[in-house]
């Protein structure tokens, strides 16, 4: 990227369907400024993807404990009842009735047994009469208890009804109370957003923080104040998507709820360095009601002039309607205040017209079901079409084959000021528009002569204006094609305004930069850097694959134990969302084109329950290819079977670091470890000590222990040694015994060969067949180890010849050339 300037934009939704947020982010990122988009994860798990090739879009883990606590406390208050007189619930009443019925059943059975005993002559007359008396008393007692249950249940139902009506009356009165109201009490989720975004903002430390909509203006204000404590000047942009006090009322959007959010906005709006909004009417109200020094900048929520794109289907092919059939379209959310019912009610007065409803997020929602029932009742269901939305960049082209777009929103203070995105999606696609007579929309449509307006909520007037519009569509389409209109309505013009505003904040002129030319390929390998191999492979591809750059990442461990390009702390890797976002952004900035995951670990941070596949959404949206490599320790771990099952779903290339592992990892390729050549002049002479040093790379062996006790060898084990100590031992011991259980050799044995040591191991025939040349490892099965070691000590000259072949083998197989060849296809260099 061209600069170190960093802009963070945040919004309290999942971002994907918020076209304004996406467009503004791209408008700034295309100037070379680094932009990060933060939203809220719908499933509570961090997810990241790449926007426009160079912008990280992160949806943060979310929890709303304060909001949920308010709901629980509210539910508890409404569940309180008078004690003792009634049951707490119908379930309690039913259980009590069931117990009484069960005891009555027992009583009848007892009576039957008593009668049977009397007839059989086994019961005395006195005992029988006493039993009858006892059963009569118990039966009457249970009868009285049953009556009591019915009375308490009836009281419970009456009490519930009274409480429900009382709470409904209370809620109705309180919900309408606009003042006084405290946002902390009514919408505590505003504090929850602080917990979701606050720490991440501090970690990212941006230069400009852009808060979208009313929910996050408080989060932005507090982040700005904290930045001052750290000596930083954080600029804040507040983007008012709507006029909050004028929000439409429906469902949970009561006057009290609206007033609470308006109170929240008013409290923190003054912290913003710049305020932008979507219409001139809202800008004027914000300035007057909040005593702002400047009129907020108006950035209309418009799409850009649609590109020529090929669609497999447009709205007419989906609906199956020919070009001559009049077709109106509504595209957007379906809520009562959007007024779509008005359009449906107008259909009987437009007998030849069809109406398509493109329902966001899908037609499978209760609000659409209401429209369907209404259409059936009116007898117009055969002319109604309910469609799923298309991708944001396809909307205008998809809708363009209709005859007109409608925006039938009902009257509300906020709607009077609204300039909805669909107004521009319709008009830039060449569709005349039919809008309800909301002030801002009506004025815009009249100014440019691109459609008609009708009385909000009046289906008869909607039908009349639709007929007028449909009879003169060519006239409106000519006006829509005007360059003057397109300049005002297209996003490109609005984006220029936004870039001017950001240029003022950042102190330099911002201009759109040309897309970067295709650069060199770069592979990132990590995050374990096991035995330094991530670093070694990175250097190998640089040496042997022209045009490829390598980079290694190591999480935790000792930073200088092996070569490594980047080191990250374990805590930030596991817990810091900010680090994950920064790391993703750095991957884009460094031009990473390929990543190789080590051992199934994610590169973009990882908790205990996550695997490398969680990174794939970001990588694939960035165009970054990916593969995975497993080391011997991974495959021999007790958890390998679980890993193998999960690996079955992964379709990327797989590599293994030892030739025997090819049998354990399906469809894998051997990626040889890379071993640096050892200077012969620095090597300890092999087998010249009277008592040779023997290093065993497996578990403690009784044979070697016995030879040590006899004074024939000095036995060294791998227990309680650091990797650096083991490497030093492998390069200086006389004999290095590989772990004989696995039929192959590992990194330390290869290091020993490179240093000219005698290596003893058990190499299976299958592994030998895969090797490009004979490996100079003295073959030994576990039962032959004593004999082999004694022979090497007794015939030192022959053993030294074997040791001398080690550096030659390593230079041929493990100097990095064959490793680069193994990765060549993955890296596009085959």
Short mmCIF file of N, CA and C in Angstrom, two decimals, residues 106-213:
data_model
loop_
_atom_site.label_atom_id
_atom_site.label_comp_id
_atom_site.label_asym_id
_atom_site.label_seq_id
_atom_site.Cartn_x
_atom_site.Cartn_y
_atom_site.Cartn_z
N UNK A 106 -55.29 -45.85 42.28
CA UNK A 106 -54.84 -46.79 43.31
C UNK A 106 -55.98 -47.15 44.25
N UNK A 107 -56.81 -46.15 44.58
CA UNK A 107 -57.91 -46.37 45.52
C UNK A 107 -58.93 -47.35 44.94
N UNK A 108 -59.24 -47.21 43.63
CA UNK A 108 -60.17 -48.15 42.98
C UNK A 108 -59.59 -49.56 42.97
N UNK A 109 -58.29 -49.65 42.70
CA UNK A 109 -57.66 -50.97 42.69
C UNK A 109 -57.71 -51.60 44.08
N UNK A 110 -57.51 -50.79 45.11
CA UNK A 110 -57.57 -51.29 46.49
C UNK A 110 -58.97 -51.78 46.82
N UNK A 111 -60.00 -51.05 46.35
CA UNK A 111 -61.39 -51.48 46.58
C UNK A 111 -61.64 -52.81 45.90
N UNK A 112 -61.13 -52.96 44.68
CA UNK A 112 -61.32 -54.22 43.97
C UNK A 112 -60.69 -55.38 44.69
N UNK A 113 -59.48 -55.17 45.20
CA UNK A 113 -58.80 -56.25 45.94
C UNK A 113 -59.59 -56.62 47.19
N UNK A 114 -60.15 -55.60 47.89
CA UNK A 114 -60.91 -55.87 49.13
C UNK A 114 -62.17 -56.67 48.83
N UNK A 115 -62.90 -56.32 47.78
CA UNK A 115 -64.12 -57.06 47.40
C UNK A 115 -63.77 -58.49 47.05
N UNK A 116 -62.65 -58.66 46.32
CA UNK A 116 -62.24 -60.02 45.95
C UNK A 116 -61.92 -60.86 47.17
N UNK A 117 -61.25 -60.23 48.14
CA UNK A 117 -60.90 -60.97 49.36
C UNK A 117 -62.14 -61.37 50.15
N UNK A 118 -63.16 -60.46 50.17
CA UNK A 118 -64.39 -60.77 50.91
C UNK A 118 -65.12 -61.96 50.28
N UNK A 119 -65.18 -61.96 48.93
CA UNK A 119 -65.87 -63.05 48.23
C UNK A 119 -65.14 -64.37 48.43
N UNK A 120 -63.83 -64.28 48.56
CA UNK A 120 -63.06 -65.52 48.75
C UNK A 120 -63.08 -65.98 50.20
N UNK A 121 -63.66 -65.15 51.10
CA UNK A 121 -63.75 -65.51 52.51
C UNK A 121 -62.47 -65.32 53.28
N UNK A 122 -61.52 -64.59 52.68
CA UNK A 122 -60.24 -64.41 53.36
C UNK A 122 -60.17 -63.12 54.15
N UNK A 123 -61.26 -62.32 54.15
CA UNK A 123 -61.25 -61.04 54.88
C UNK A 123 -62.33 -61.08 55.95
N UNK A 124 -62.00 -60.53 57.13
CA UNK A 124 -62.98 -60.50 58.20
C UNK A 124 -64.00 -59.40 57.94
N UNK A 125 -65.25 -59.53 58.40
CA UNK A 125 -66.27 -58.50 58.18
C UNK A 125 -65.87 -57.16 58.77
N UNK A 126 -65.28 -57.20 59.96
CA UNK A 126 -64.91 -55.93 60.60
C UNK A 126 -63.80 -55.24 59.79
N UNK A 127 -62.81 -56.02 59.39
CA UNK A 127 -61.72 -55.44 58.61
C UNK A 127 -62.22 -54.87 57.29
N UNK A 128 -63.16 -55.57 56.66
CA UNK A 128 -63.68 -55.09 55.37
C UNK A 128 -64.39 -53.76 55.55
N UNK A 129 -65.26 -53.67 56.66
CA UNK A 129 -66.00 -52.42 56.87
C UNK A 129 -65.04 -51.25 57.20
N UNK A 130 -64.02 -51.52 57.99
CA UNK A 130 -63.04 -50.46 58.28
C UNK A 130 -62.33 -50.01 57.00
N UNK A 131 -62.04 -50.95 56.10
CA UNK A 131 -61.39 -50.60 54.83
C UNK A 131 -62.28 -49.73 53.97
N UNK A 132 -63.60 -50.08 53.96
CA UNK A 132 -64.56 -49.28 53.17
C UNK A 132 -64.58 -47.86 53.70
N UNK A 133 -64.64 -47.72 55.03
CA UNK A 133 -64.68 -46.39 55.64
C UNK A 133 -63.42 -45.59 55.28
N UNK A 134 -62.29 -46.25 55.36
CA UNK A 134 -61.02 -45.56 55.04
C UNK A 134 -61.01 -45.09 53.59
N UNK A 135 -61.51 -45.94 52.69
CA UNK A 135 -61.47 -45.59 51.27
C UNK A 135 -62.45 -44.46 50.95
N UNK A 136 -63.60 -44.44 51.63
CA UNK A 136 -64.57 -43.37 51.41
C UNK A 136 -63.98 -42.03 51.85
N UNK A 137 -63.30 -42.03 53.02
CA UNK A 137 -62.69 -40.78 53.50
C UNK A 137 -61.63 -40.30 52.53
N UNK A 138 -60.80 -41.21 52.05
CA UNK A 138 -59.73 -40.81 51.14
C UNK A 138 -60.28 -40.36 49.79
N UNK A 139 -61.38 -41.03 49.36
CA UNK A 139 -61.96 -40.62 48.07
C UNK A 139 -62.54 -39.23 48.15
N UNK A 140 -63.23 -38.93 49.27
CA UNK A 140 -63.79 -37.58 49.41
C UNK A 140 -62.68 -36.52 49.56
N UNK A 141 -61.62 -36.91 50.25
CA UNK A 141 -60.50 -35.96 50.39
C UNK A 141 -59.87 -35.66 49.02
N UNK A 142 -59.70 -36.71 48.20
CA UNK A 142 -59.14 -36.50 46.87
C UNK A 142 -60.09 -35.71 45.98
N UNK A 143 -61.42 -35.93 46.18
CA UNK A 143 -62.40 -35.14 45.43
C UNK A 143 -62.31 -33.67 45.78
N UNK A 144 -62.15 -33.41 47.09
CA UNK A 144 -62.02 -32.00 47.51
C UNK A 144 -60.72 -31.40 46.96
N UNK A 145 -59.66 -32.20 46.98
CA UNK A 145 -58.39 -31.72 46.43
C UNK A 145 -58.50 -31.40 44.95
N UNK A 146 -59.27 -32.24 44.23
CA UNK A 146 -59.46 -32.00 42.79
C UNK A 146 -60.20 -30.69 42.56
N UNK A 147 -61.22 -30.43 43.39
CA UNK A 147 -61.93 -29.14 43.29
C UNK A 147 -60.97 -27.99 43.56
N UNK A 148 -60.10 -28.17 44.58
CA UNK A 148 -59.12 -27.13 44.90
C UNK A 148 -58.17 -26.86 43.73
N UNK A 149 -57.78 -27.92 43.05
CA UNK A 149 -56.91 -27.74 41.88
C UNK A 149 -57.60 -26.91 40.82
N UNK A 150 -58.89 -27.23 40.57
CA UNK A 150 -59.62 -26.47 39.54
C UNK A 150 -59.76 -25.01 39.93
N UNK A 151 -60.02 -24.77 41.22
CA UNK A 151 -60.15 -23.38 41.67
C UNK A 151 -58.84 -22.62 41.54
N UNK A 152 -57.73 -23.27 41.96
CA UNK A 152 -56.44 -22.60 41.86
C UNK A 152 -56.02 -22.38 40.41
N UNK A 153 -56.37 -23.35 39.55
CA UNK A 153 -56.04 -23.19 38.14
C UNK A 153 -56.84 -22.04 37.53
N UNK A 154 -58.14 -21.97 37.88
CA UNK A 154 -58.97 -20.88 37.36
C UNK A 154 -58.45 -19.53 37.86
N UNK A 155 -58.04 -19.52 39.15
CA UNK A 155 -57.50 -18.27 39.69
C UNK A 155 -56.21 -17.89 38.95
N UNK A 156 -55.39 -18.90 38.68
CA UNK A 156 -54.14 -18.65 37.94
C UNK A 156 -54.44 -18.03 36.58
N UNK A 157 -55.42 -18.61 35.86
CA UNK A 157 -55.75 -18.10 34.53
C UNK A 157 -56.28 -16.67 34.60
N UNK A 158 -57.15 -16.42 35.59
CA UNK A 158 -57.68 -15.06 35.75
C UNK A 158 -56.56 -14.08 36.12
N UNK A 159 -55.68 -14.54 37.03
CA UNK A 159 -54.58 -13.69 37.46
C UNK A 159 -53.65 -13.39 36.28
N UNK A 160 -53.35 -14.45 35.48
CA UNK A 160 -52.49 -14.24 34.32
C UNK A 160 -53.10 -13.23 33.36
N UNK A 161 -54.40 -13.34 33.18
CA UNK A 161 -55.09 -12.42 32.27
C UNK A 161 -55.00 -10.98 32.78
N UNK A 162 -55.21 -10.82 34.09
CA UNK A 162 -55.15 -9.48 34.67
C UNK A 162 -53.74 -8.91 34.56
N UNK A 163 -52.73 -9.75 34.91
CA UNK A 163 -51.36 -9.28 34.82
C UNK A 163 -50.97 -8.94 33.39
N UNK A 164 -51.38 -9.80 32.44
CA UNK A 164 -51.04 -9.55 31.04
C UNK A 164 -51.63 -8.23 30.56
N UNK A 165 -52.89 -7.98 30.90
CA UNK A 165 -53.53 -6.72 30.48
C UNK A 165 -52.87 -5.53 31.17
N UNK A 166 -52.50 -5.73 32.44
CA UNK A 166 -51.85 -4.63 33.17
C UNK A 166 -50.50 -4.29 32.56
N UNK A 167 -49.72 -5.32 32.27
CA UNK A 167 -48.41 -5.07 31.66
C UNK A 167 -48.56 -4.48 30.26
N UNK A 168 -49.57 -4.96 29.53
CA UNK A 168 -49.80 -4.40 28.20
C UNK A 168 -50.14 -2.92 28.29
N UNK A 169 -50.99 -2.58 29.27
CA UNK A 169 -51.34 -1.16 29.45
C UNK A 169 -50.10 -0.36 29.84
N UNK A 170 -49.31 -0.93 30.77
CA UNK A 170 -48.10 -0.25 31.22
C UNK A 170 -47.11 -0.07 30.07
N UNK A 171 -46.88 -1.17 29.33
CA UNK A 171 -45.93 -1.09 28.23
C UNK A 171 -46.39 -0.08 27.18
N UNK A 172 -47.69 -0.09 26.92
CA UNK A 172 -48.21 0.84 25.94
C UNK A 172 -48.00 2.28 26.35
N UNK A 173 -48.22 2.57 27.64
CA UNK A 173 -48.03 3.95 28.12
C UNK A 173 -46.55 4.32 28.14
N UNK A 174 -45.71 3.40 28.70
CA UNK A 174 -44.29 3.71 28.82
C UNK A 174 -43.63 3.81 27.46
N UNK A 175 -44.02 2.90 26.53
CA UNK A 175 -43.40 2.91 25.21
C UNK A 175 -43.61 4.23 24.49
N UNK A 176 -44.71 4.92 24.82
CA UNK A 176 -45.00 6.18 24.15
C UNK A 176 -44.33 7.38 24.82
N UNK A 177 -43.68 7.12 25.95
CA UNK A 177 -43.02 8.21 26.68
C UNK A 177 -41.65 8.49 26.06
N UNK A 178 -41.57 9.55 25.29
CA UNK A 178 -40.31 9.89 24.64
C UNK A 178 -39.32 10.55 25.60
N UNK A 179 -39.81 11.29 26.55
CA UNK A 179 -38.95 12.01 27.49
C UNK A 179 -39.58 11.94 28.88
N UNK A 180 -38.77 11.86 29.92
CA UNK A 180 -37.32 11.64 29.87
C UNK A 180 -37.01 10.17 29.63
N UNK A 181 -35.93 9.89 28.98
CA UNK A 181 -35.53 8.51 28.72
C UNK A 181 -34.01 8.44 28.72
N UNK A 182 -33.47 7.36 29.26
CA UNK A 182 -32.02 7.15 29.30
C UNK A 182 -31.66 5.98 28.39
N UNK A 183 -30.77 6.22 27.47
CA UNK A 183 -30.38 5.15 26.56
C UNK A 183 -29.72 4.00 27.32
N UNK A 184 -29.06 4.28 28.44
CA UNK A 184 -28.40 3.21 29.19
C UNK A 184 -29.39 2.18 29.72
N UNK A 185 -30.59 2.64 30.04
CA UNK A 185 -31.61 1.75 30.56
C UNK A 185 -32.40 1.07 29.45
N UNK A 186 -32.72 1.80 28.41
CA UNK A 186 -33.62 1.28 27.38
C UNK A 186 -32.87 0.48 26.32
N UNK A 187 -31.68 0.92 25.93
CA UNK A 187 -30.92 0.21 24.90
C UNK A 187 -29.50 -0.09 25.43
N UNK A 188 -29.39 -0.94 26.44
CA UNK A 188 -28.06 -1.24 27.01
C UNK A 188 -27.13 -1.92 26.01
N UNK A 189 -27.66 -2.38 24.87
CA UNK A 189 -26.78 -2.97 23.86
C UNK A 189 -25.76 -1.96 23.35
N UNK A 190 -26.04 -0.66 23.53
CA UNK A 190 -25.04 0.34 23.15
C UNK A 190 -23.75 0.15 23.96
N UNK A 191 -23.88 -0.30 25.21
CA UNK A 191 -22.71 -0.64 26.03
C UNK A 191 -22.11 -1.97 25.59
N UNK A 192 -22.97 -2.91 25.18
CA UNK A 192 -22.46 -4.18 24.68
C UNK A 192 -21.55 -3.98 23.48
N UNK A 193 -21.90 -3.04 22.62
CA UNK A 193 -21.07 -2.77 21.44
C UNK A 193 -19.68 -2.30 21.86
N UNK A 194 -19.58 -1.64 22.99
CA UNK A 194 -18.27 -1.22 23.48
C UNK A 194 -17.40 -2.43 23.76
N UNK A 195 -17.99 -3.48 24.35
CA UNK A 195 -17.23 -4.69 24.64
C UNK A 195 -16.84 -5.43 23.36
N UNK A 196 -17.64 -5.31 22.33
CA UNK A 196 -17.35 -5.99 21.06
C UNK A 196 -16.25 -5.28 20.29
N UNK A 197 -16.31 -3.95 20.23
CA UNK A 197 -15.41 -3.20 19.37
C UNK A 197 -14.24 -2.53 20.10
N UNK A 198 -14.44 -2.14 21.37
CA UNK A 198 -13.50 -1.24 22.02
C UNK A 198 -12.06 -1.69 22.01
N UNK A 199 -11.78 -2.88 22.50
CA UNK A 199 -10.40 -3.34 22.60
C UNK A 199 -9.78 -3.50 21.22
N UNK A 200 -10.56 -3.97 20.27
CA UNK A 200 -10.03 -4.16 18.91
C UNK A 200 -9.61 -2.81 18.33
N UNK A 201 -10.40 -1.77 18.56
CA UNK A 201 -10.05 -0.44 18.07
C UNK A 201 -8.75 0.04 18.69
N UNK A 202 -8.57 -0.21 19.97
CA UNK A 202 -7.33 0.20 20.63
C UNK A 202 -6.13 -0.55 20.04
N UNK A 203 -6.31 -1.83 19.73
CA UNK A 203 -5.23 -2.62 19.16
C UNK A 203 -4.88 -2.16 17.75
N UNK A 204 -5.88 -1.80 16.98
CA UNK A 204 -5.64 -1.38 15.59
C UNK A 204 -5.08 0.03 15.50
N UNK A 205 -5.43 0.90 16.47
CA UNK A 205 -4.91 2.27 16.53
C UNK A 205 -4.99 3.00 15.19
N UNK A 206 -6.20 3.17 14.65
CA UNK A 206 -6.31 3.82 13.33
C UNK A 206 -6.08 5.33 13.42
N UNK A 207 -5.93 5.94 12.26
CA UNK A 207 -5.84 7.41 12.18
C UNK A 207 -7.24 8.03 12.11
N UNK A 208 -8.15 7.33 11.43
CA UNK A 208 -9.53 7.80 11.31
C UNK A 208 -10.46 6.64 11.66
N UNK A 209 -11.47 6.93 12.46
CA UNK A 209 -12.48 5.94 12.82
C UNK A 209 -13.82 6.42 12.28
N UNK A 210 -14.42 5.61 11.42
CA UNK A 210 -15.67 5.96 10.74
C UNK A 210 -16.78 5.10 11.33
N UNK A 211 -17.68 5.72 12.10
CA UNK A 211 -18.77 4.99 12.76
C UNK A 211 -20.04 5.13 11.93
N UNK A 212 -20.55 4.01 11.47
CA UNK A 212 -21.76 4.00 10.67
C UNK A 212 -22.99 3.83 11.57
N UNK A 213 -23.92 4.72 11.43
CA UNK A 213 -25.23 4.64 12.06
C UNK A 213 -25.13 4.90 13.57
#
